[in-house]
PDB file of C-alpha atoms in Angstrom:
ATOM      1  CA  UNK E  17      86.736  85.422-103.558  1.00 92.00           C
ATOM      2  CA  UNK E  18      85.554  85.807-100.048  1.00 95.00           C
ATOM      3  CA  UNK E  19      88.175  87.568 -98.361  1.00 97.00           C
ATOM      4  CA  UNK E  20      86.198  88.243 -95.244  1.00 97.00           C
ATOM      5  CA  UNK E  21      86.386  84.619 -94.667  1.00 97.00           C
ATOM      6  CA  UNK E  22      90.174  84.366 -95.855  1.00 97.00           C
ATOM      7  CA  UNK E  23      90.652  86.575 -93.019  1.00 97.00           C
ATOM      8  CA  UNK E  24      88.243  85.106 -90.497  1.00 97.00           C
ATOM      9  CA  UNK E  25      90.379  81.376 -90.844  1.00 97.00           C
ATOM     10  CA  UNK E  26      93.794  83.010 -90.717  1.00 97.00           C
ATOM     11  CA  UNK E  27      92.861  85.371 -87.355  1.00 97.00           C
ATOM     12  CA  UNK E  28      91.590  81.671 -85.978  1.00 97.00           C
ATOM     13  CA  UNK E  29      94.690  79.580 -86.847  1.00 96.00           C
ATOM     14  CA  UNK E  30      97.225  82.502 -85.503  1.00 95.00           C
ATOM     15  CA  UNK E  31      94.740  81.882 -81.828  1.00 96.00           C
ATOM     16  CA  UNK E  32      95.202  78.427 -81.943  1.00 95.00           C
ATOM     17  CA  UNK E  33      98.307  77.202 -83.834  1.00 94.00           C
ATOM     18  CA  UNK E  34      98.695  73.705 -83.873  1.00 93.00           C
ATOM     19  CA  UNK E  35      98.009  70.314 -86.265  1.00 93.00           C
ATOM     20  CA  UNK E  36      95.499  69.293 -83.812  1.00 95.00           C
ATOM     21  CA  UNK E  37      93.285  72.811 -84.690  1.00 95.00           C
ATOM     22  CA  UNK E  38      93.958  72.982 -88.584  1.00 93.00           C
ATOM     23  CA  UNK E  39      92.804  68.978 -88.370  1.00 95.00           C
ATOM     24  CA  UNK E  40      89.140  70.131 -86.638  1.00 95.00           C
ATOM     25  CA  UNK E  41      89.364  72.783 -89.146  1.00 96.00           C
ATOM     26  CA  UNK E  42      90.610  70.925 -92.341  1.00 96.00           C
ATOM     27  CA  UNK E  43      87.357  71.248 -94.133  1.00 97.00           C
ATOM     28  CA  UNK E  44      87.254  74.891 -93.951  1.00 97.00           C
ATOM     29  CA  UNK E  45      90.799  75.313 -94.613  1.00 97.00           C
ATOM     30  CA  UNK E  46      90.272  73.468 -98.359  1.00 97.00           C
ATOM     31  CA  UNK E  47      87.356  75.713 -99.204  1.00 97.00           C
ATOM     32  CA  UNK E  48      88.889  78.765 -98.734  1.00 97.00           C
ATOM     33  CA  UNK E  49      92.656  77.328-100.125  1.00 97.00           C
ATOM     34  CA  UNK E  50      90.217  76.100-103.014  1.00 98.00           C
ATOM     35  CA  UNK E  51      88.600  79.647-103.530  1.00 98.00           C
ATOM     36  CA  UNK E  52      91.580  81.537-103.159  1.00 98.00           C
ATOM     37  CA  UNK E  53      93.094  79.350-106.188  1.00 98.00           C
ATOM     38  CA  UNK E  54      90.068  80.183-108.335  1.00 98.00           C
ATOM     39  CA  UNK E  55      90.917  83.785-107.342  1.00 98.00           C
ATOM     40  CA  UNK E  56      94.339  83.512-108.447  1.00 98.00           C
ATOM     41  CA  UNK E  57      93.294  81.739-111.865  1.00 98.00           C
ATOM     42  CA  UNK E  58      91.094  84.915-112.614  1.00 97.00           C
ATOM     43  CA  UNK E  59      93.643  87.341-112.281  1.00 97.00           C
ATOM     44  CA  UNK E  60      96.239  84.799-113.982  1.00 97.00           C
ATOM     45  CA  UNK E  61      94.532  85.334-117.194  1.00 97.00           C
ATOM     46  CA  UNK E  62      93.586  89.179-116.476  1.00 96.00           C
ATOM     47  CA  UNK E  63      97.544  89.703-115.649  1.00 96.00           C
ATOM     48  CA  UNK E  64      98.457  87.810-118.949  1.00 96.00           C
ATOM     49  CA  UNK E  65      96.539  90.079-121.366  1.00 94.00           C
ATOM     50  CA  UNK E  66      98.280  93.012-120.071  1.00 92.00           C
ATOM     51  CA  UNK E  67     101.999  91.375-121.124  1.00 91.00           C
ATOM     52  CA  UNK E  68     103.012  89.742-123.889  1.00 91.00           C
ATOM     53  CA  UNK E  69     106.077  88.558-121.822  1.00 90.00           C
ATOM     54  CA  UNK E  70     103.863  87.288-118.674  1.00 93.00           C
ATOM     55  CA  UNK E  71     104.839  83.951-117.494  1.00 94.00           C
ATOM     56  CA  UNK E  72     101.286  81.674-116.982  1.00 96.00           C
ATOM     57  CA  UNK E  73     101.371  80.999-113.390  1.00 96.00           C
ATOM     58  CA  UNK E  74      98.110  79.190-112.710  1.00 97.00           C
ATOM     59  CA  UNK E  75      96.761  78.941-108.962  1.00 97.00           C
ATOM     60  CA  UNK E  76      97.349  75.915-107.815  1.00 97.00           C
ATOM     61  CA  UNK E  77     101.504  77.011-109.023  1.00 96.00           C
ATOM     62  CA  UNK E  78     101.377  80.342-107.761  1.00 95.00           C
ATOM     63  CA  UNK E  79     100.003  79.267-104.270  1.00 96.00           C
ATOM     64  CA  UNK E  80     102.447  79.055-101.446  1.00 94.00           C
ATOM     65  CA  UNK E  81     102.197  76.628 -98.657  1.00 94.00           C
ATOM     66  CA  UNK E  82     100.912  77.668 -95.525  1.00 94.00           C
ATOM     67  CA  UNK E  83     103.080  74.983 -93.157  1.00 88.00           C
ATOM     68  CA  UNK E  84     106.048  77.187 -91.959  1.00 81.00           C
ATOM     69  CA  UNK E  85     109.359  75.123 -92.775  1.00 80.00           C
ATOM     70  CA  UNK E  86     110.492  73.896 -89.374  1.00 67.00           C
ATOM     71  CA  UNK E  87     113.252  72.091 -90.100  1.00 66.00           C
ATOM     72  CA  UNK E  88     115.339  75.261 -90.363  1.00 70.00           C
ATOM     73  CA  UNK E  89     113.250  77.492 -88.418  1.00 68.00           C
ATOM     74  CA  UNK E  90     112.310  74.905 -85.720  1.00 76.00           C
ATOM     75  CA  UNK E  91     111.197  77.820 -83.022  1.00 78.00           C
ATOM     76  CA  UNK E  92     108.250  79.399 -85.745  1.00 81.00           C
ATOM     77  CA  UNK E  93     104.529  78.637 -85.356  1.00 86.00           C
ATOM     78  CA  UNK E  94     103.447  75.516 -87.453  1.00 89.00           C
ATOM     79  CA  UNK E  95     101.405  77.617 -89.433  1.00 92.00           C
ATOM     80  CA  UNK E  96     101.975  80.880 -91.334  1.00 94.00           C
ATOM     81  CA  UNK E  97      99.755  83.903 -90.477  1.00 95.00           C
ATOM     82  CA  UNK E  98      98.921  84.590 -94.058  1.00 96.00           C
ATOM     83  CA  UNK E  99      98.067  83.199 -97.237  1.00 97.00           C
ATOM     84  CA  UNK E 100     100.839  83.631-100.139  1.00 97.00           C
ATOM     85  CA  UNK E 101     100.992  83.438-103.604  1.00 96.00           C
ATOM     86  CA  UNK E 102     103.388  84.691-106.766  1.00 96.00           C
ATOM     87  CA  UNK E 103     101.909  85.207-109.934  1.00 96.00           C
ATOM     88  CA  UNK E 104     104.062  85.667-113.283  1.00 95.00           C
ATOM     89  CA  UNK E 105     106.441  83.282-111.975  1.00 90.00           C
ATOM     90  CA  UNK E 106     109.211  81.961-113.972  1.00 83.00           C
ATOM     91  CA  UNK E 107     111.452  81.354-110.367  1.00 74.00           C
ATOM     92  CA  UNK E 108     110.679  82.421-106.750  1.00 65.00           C
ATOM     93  CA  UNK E 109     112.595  85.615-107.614  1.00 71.00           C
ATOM     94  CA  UNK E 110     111.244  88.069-109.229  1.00 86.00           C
ATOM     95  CA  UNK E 111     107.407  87.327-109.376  1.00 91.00           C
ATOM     96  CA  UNK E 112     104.671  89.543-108.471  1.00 96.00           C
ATOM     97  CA  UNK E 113     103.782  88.802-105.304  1.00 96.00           C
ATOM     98  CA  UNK E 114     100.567  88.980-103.131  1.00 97.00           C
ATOM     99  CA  UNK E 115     100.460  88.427 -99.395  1.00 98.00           C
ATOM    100  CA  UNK E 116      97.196  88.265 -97.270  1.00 98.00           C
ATOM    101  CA  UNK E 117      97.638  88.231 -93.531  1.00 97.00           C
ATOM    102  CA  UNK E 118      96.429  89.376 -90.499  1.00 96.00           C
ATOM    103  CA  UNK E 119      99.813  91.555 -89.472  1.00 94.00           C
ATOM    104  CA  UNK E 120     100.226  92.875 -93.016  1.00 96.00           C
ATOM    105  CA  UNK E 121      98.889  92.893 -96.314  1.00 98.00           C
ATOM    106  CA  UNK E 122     100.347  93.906 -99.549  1.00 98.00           C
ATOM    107  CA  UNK E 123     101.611  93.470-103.522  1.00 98.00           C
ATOM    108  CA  UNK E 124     105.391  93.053-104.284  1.00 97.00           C
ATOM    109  CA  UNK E 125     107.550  92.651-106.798  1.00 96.00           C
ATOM    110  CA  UNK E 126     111.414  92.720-107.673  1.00 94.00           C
ATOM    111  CA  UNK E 127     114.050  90.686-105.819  1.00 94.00           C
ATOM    112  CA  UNK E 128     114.589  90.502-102.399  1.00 92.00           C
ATOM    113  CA  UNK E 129     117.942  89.555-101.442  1.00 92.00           C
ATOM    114  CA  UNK E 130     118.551  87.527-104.567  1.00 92.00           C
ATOM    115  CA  UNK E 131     121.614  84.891-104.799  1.00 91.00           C
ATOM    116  CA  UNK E 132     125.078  85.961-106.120  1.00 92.00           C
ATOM    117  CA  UNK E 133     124.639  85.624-109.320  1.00 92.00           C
ATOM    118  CA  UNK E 134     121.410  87.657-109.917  1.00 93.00           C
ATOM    119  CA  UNK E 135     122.684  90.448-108.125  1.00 94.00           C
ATOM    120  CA  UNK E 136     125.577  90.359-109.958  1.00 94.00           C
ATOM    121  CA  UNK E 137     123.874  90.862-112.951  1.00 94.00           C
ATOM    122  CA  UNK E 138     121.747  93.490-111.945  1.00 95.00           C
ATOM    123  CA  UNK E 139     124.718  95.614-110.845  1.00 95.00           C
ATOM    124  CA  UNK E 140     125.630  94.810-114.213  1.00 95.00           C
ATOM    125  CA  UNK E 141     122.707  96.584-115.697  1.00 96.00           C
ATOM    126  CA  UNK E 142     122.789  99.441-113.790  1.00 96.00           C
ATOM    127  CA  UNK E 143     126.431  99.928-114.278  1.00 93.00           C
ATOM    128  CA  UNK E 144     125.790 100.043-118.491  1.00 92.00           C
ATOM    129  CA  UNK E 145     122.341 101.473-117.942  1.00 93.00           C
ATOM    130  CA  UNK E 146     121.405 103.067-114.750  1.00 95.00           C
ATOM    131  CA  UNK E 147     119.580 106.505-115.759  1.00 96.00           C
ATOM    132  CA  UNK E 148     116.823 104.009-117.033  1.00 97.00           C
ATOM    133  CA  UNK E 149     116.368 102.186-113.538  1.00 97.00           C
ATOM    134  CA  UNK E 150     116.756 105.137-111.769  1.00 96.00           C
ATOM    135  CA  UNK E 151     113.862 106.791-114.288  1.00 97.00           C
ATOM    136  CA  UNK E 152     111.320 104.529-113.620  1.00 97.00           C
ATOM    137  CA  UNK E 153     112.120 104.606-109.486  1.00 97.00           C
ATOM    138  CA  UNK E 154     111.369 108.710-110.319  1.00 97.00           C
ATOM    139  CA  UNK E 155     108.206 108.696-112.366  1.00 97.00           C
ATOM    140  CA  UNK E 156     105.772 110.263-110.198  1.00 97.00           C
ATOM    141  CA  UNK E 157     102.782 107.446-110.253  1.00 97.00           C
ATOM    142  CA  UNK E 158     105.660 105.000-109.365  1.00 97.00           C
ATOM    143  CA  UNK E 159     106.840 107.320-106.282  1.00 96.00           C
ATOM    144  CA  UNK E 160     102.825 107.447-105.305  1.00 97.00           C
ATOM    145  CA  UNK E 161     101.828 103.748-105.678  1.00 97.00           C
ATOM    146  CA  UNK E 162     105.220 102.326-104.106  1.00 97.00           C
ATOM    147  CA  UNK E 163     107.191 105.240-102.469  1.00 95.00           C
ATOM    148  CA  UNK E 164     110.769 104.002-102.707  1.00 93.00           C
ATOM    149  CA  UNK E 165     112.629 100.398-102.986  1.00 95.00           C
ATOM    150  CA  UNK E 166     111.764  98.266 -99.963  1.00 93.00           C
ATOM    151  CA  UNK E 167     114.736  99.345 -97.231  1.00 90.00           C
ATOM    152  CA  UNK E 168     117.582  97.016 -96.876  1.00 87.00           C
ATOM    153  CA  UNK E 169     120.985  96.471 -95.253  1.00 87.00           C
ATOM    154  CA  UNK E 170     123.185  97.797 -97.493  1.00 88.00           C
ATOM    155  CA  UNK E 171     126.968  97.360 -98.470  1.00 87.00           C
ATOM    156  CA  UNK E 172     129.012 100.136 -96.230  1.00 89.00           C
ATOM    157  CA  UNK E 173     131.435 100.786 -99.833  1.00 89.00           C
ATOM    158  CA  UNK E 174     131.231  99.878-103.504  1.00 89.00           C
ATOM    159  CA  UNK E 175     130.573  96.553-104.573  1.00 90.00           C
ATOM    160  CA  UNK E 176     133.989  94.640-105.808  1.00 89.00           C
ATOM    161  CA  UNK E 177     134.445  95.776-109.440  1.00 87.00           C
ATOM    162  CA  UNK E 178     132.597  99.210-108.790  1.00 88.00           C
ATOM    163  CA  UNK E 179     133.440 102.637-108.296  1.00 87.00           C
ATOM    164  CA  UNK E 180     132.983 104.224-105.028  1.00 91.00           C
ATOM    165  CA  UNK E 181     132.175 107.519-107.220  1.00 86.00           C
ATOM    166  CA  UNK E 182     129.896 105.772-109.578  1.00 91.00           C
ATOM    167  CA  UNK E 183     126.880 108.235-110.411  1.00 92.00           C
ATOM    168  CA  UNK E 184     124.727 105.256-109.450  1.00 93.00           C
ATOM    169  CA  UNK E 185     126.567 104.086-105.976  1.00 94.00           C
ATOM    170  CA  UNK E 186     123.746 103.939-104.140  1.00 94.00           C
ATOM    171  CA  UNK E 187     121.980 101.568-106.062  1.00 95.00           C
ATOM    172  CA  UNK E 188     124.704  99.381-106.831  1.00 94.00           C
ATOM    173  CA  UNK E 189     125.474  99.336-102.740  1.00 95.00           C
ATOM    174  CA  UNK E 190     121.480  97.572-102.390  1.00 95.00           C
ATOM    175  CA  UNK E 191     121.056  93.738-101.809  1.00 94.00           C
ATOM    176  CA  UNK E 192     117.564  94.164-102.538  1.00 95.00           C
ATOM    177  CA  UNK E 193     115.362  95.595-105.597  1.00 96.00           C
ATOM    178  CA  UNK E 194     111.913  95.233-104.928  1.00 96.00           C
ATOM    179  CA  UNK E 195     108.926  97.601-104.005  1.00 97.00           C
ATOM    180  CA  UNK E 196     105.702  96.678-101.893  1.00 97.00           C
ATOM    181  CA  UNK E 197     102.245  98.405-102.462  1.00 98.00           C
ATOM    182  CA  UNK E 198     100.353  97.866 -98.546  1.00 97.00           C
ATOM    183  CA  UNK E 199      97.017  97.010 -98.912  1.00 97.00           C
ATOM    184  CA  UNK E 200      94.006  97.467 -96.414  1.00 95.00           C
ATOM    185  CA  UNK E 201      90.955  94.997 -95.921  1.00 95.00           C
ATOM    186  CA  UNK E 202      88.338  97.630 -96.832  1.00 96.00           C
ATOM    187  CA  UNK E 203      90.182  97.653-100.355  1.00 96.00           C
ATOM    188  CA  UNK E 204      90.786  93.824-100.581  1.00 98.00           C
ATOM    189  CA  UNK E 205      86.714  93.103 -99.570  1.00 97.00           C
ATOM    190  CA  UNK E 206      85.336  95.894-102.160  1.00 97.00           C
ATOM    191  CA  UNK E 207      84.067  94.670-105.259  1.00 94.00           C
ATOM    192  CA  UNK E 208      86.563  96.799-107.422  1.00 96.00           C
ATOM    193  CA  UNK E 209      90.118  94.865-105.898  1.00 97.00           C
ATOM    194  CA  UNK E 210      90.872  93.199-108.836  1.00 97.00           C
ATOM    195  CA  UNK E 211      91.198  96.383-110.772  1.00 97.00           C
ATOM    196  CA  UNK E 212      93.228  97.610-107.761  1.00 97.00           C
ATOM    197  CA  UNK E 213      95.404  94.727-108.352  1.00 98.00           C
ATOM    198  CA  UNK E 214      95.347  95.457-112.184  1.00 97.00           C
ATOM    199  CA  UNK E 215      96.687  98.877-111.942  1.00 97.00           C
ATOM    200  CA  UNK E 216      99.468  97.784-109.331  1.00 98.00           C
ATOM    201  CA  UNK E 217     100.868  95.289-112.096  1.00 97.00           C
ATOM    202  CA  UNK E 218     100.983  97.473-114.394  1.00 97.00           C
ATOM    203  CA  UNK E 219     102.590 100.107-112.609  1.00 97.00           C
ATOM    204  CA  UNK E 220     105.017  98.035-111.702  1.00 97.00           C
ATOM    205  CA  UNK E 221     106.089  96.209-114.833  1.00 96.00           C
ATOM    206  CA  UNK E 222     108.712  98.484-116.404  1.00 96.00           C
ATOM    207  CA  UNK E 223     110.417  98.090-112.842  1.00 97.00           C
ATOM    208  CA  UNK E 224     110.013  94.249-113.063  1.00 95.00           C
ATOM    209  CA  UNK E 225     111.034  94.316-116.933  1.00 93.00           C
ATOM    210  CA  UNK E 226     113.991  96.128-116.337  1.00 95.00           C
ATOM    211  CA  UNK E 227     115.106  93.841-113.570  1.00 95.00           C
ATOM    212  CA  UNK E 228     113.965  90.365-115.171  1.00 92.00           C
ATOM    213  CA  UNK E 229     116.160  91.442-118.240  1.00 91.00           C
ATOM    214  CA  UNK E 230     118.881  92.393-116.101  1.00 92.00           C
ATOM    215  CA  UNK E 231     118.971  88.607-114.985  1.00 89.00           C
ATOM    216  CA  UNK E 232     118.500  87.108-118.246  1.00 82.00           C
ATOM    217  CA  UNK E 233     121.085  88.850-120.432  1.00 61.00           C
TER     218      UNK E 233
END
């Protein structure tokens, strides 16, 4: 994958936003969407042979589109500022998540600001079960590669049906459980990224295991 280039088109577009650019630049556009899918293929298949549970997400799935929705958000640029794309992807939620851009780049996983009913059930887990959550948030390789869960807005008191005085209050206040790994371009260009992106997955998969459960029980 030529990520050089990746980043060459997307530093273009963000200059000169508009149909009438991305049309004199079509051609290029498809190359790079069409290398970028390749790229996502590869690591499809590495990914899978690390979990028995992984979800085969090929590229042309895991891609997401690079038109910004203007219907609802009629006041955004036409066209994103990054390319996008979730891998192990039963739902939008909870896939691992890689984001290329010219403001930021990074891996994610988890849910961010999931619907009702998922975060009900993830309260759920942690209520019956949250020393094992909070475990994995402690384990020292998971505080280096991620830090802590990705800062949100969260409740002001217990969740309805929770104790203010539950041991695990702070987690059950969250709307959000995910965790982002930033990544730099002199990483993404060297030859060794994919193992950079190997490492993050794995890393990250007891986190994503608990919560995935959490939503299926």
């Amino acid at each position: 994958m030529n990520f050089n280039a990746l980043f060459s088109f997307l530093e273009r577009l963000v200059q000169h936003n508009s149909t009438d650019w991305m049309d004199d630049h079509r051609s290029e556009y498809h190359d790079i969407r069409d290398d970028f899918i390749a790229w996502l293929d590869q690591m499809n298949l590495r990914l899978a042979q690390l979990d028995p549970d992984y979800f085969d997400t090929p590229g042309k799935k895991a891609i997401n589109r690079i038109n910004n929705n203007l219907m609802f958000h009629p006041n955004r640029p036409v066209y994103k500022d990054h390319f996008g794309a979730g891998l192990d992807q039963v739902s939008k939620q909870g896939d691992f998540y890689l984001h290329f851009g010219v403001e930021a780049c990074f891996i994610g996983g988890g849910y961010w600001h999931p619907n009702s009913k998922l975060l009900r059930s993830i309260r759920q887990a942690i209520d019956y079960n949250g020393n094992e959550l909070q475990k994995i948030l402690d384990t020292p390789s998971f505080k280096k590669m991620f830090g802590s869960l990705v800062v949100d807005d969260p409740l002001k008191t217990a969740p309805k049906g929770f104790s203010q005085d539950h041991e695990h209050i702070n987690l059950l206040r969250r709307k959000s459980f995910a965790v982002t790994r930033p990544l730099n371009r002199t990483e993404i260009v060297a030859d060794n990224f994919e193992e950079v992106v190997v490492e993050i997955y794995k890393e990250m998969l007891p986190f994503r295991r608990y919560l995935n459960q959490a939503v299926t029980v």
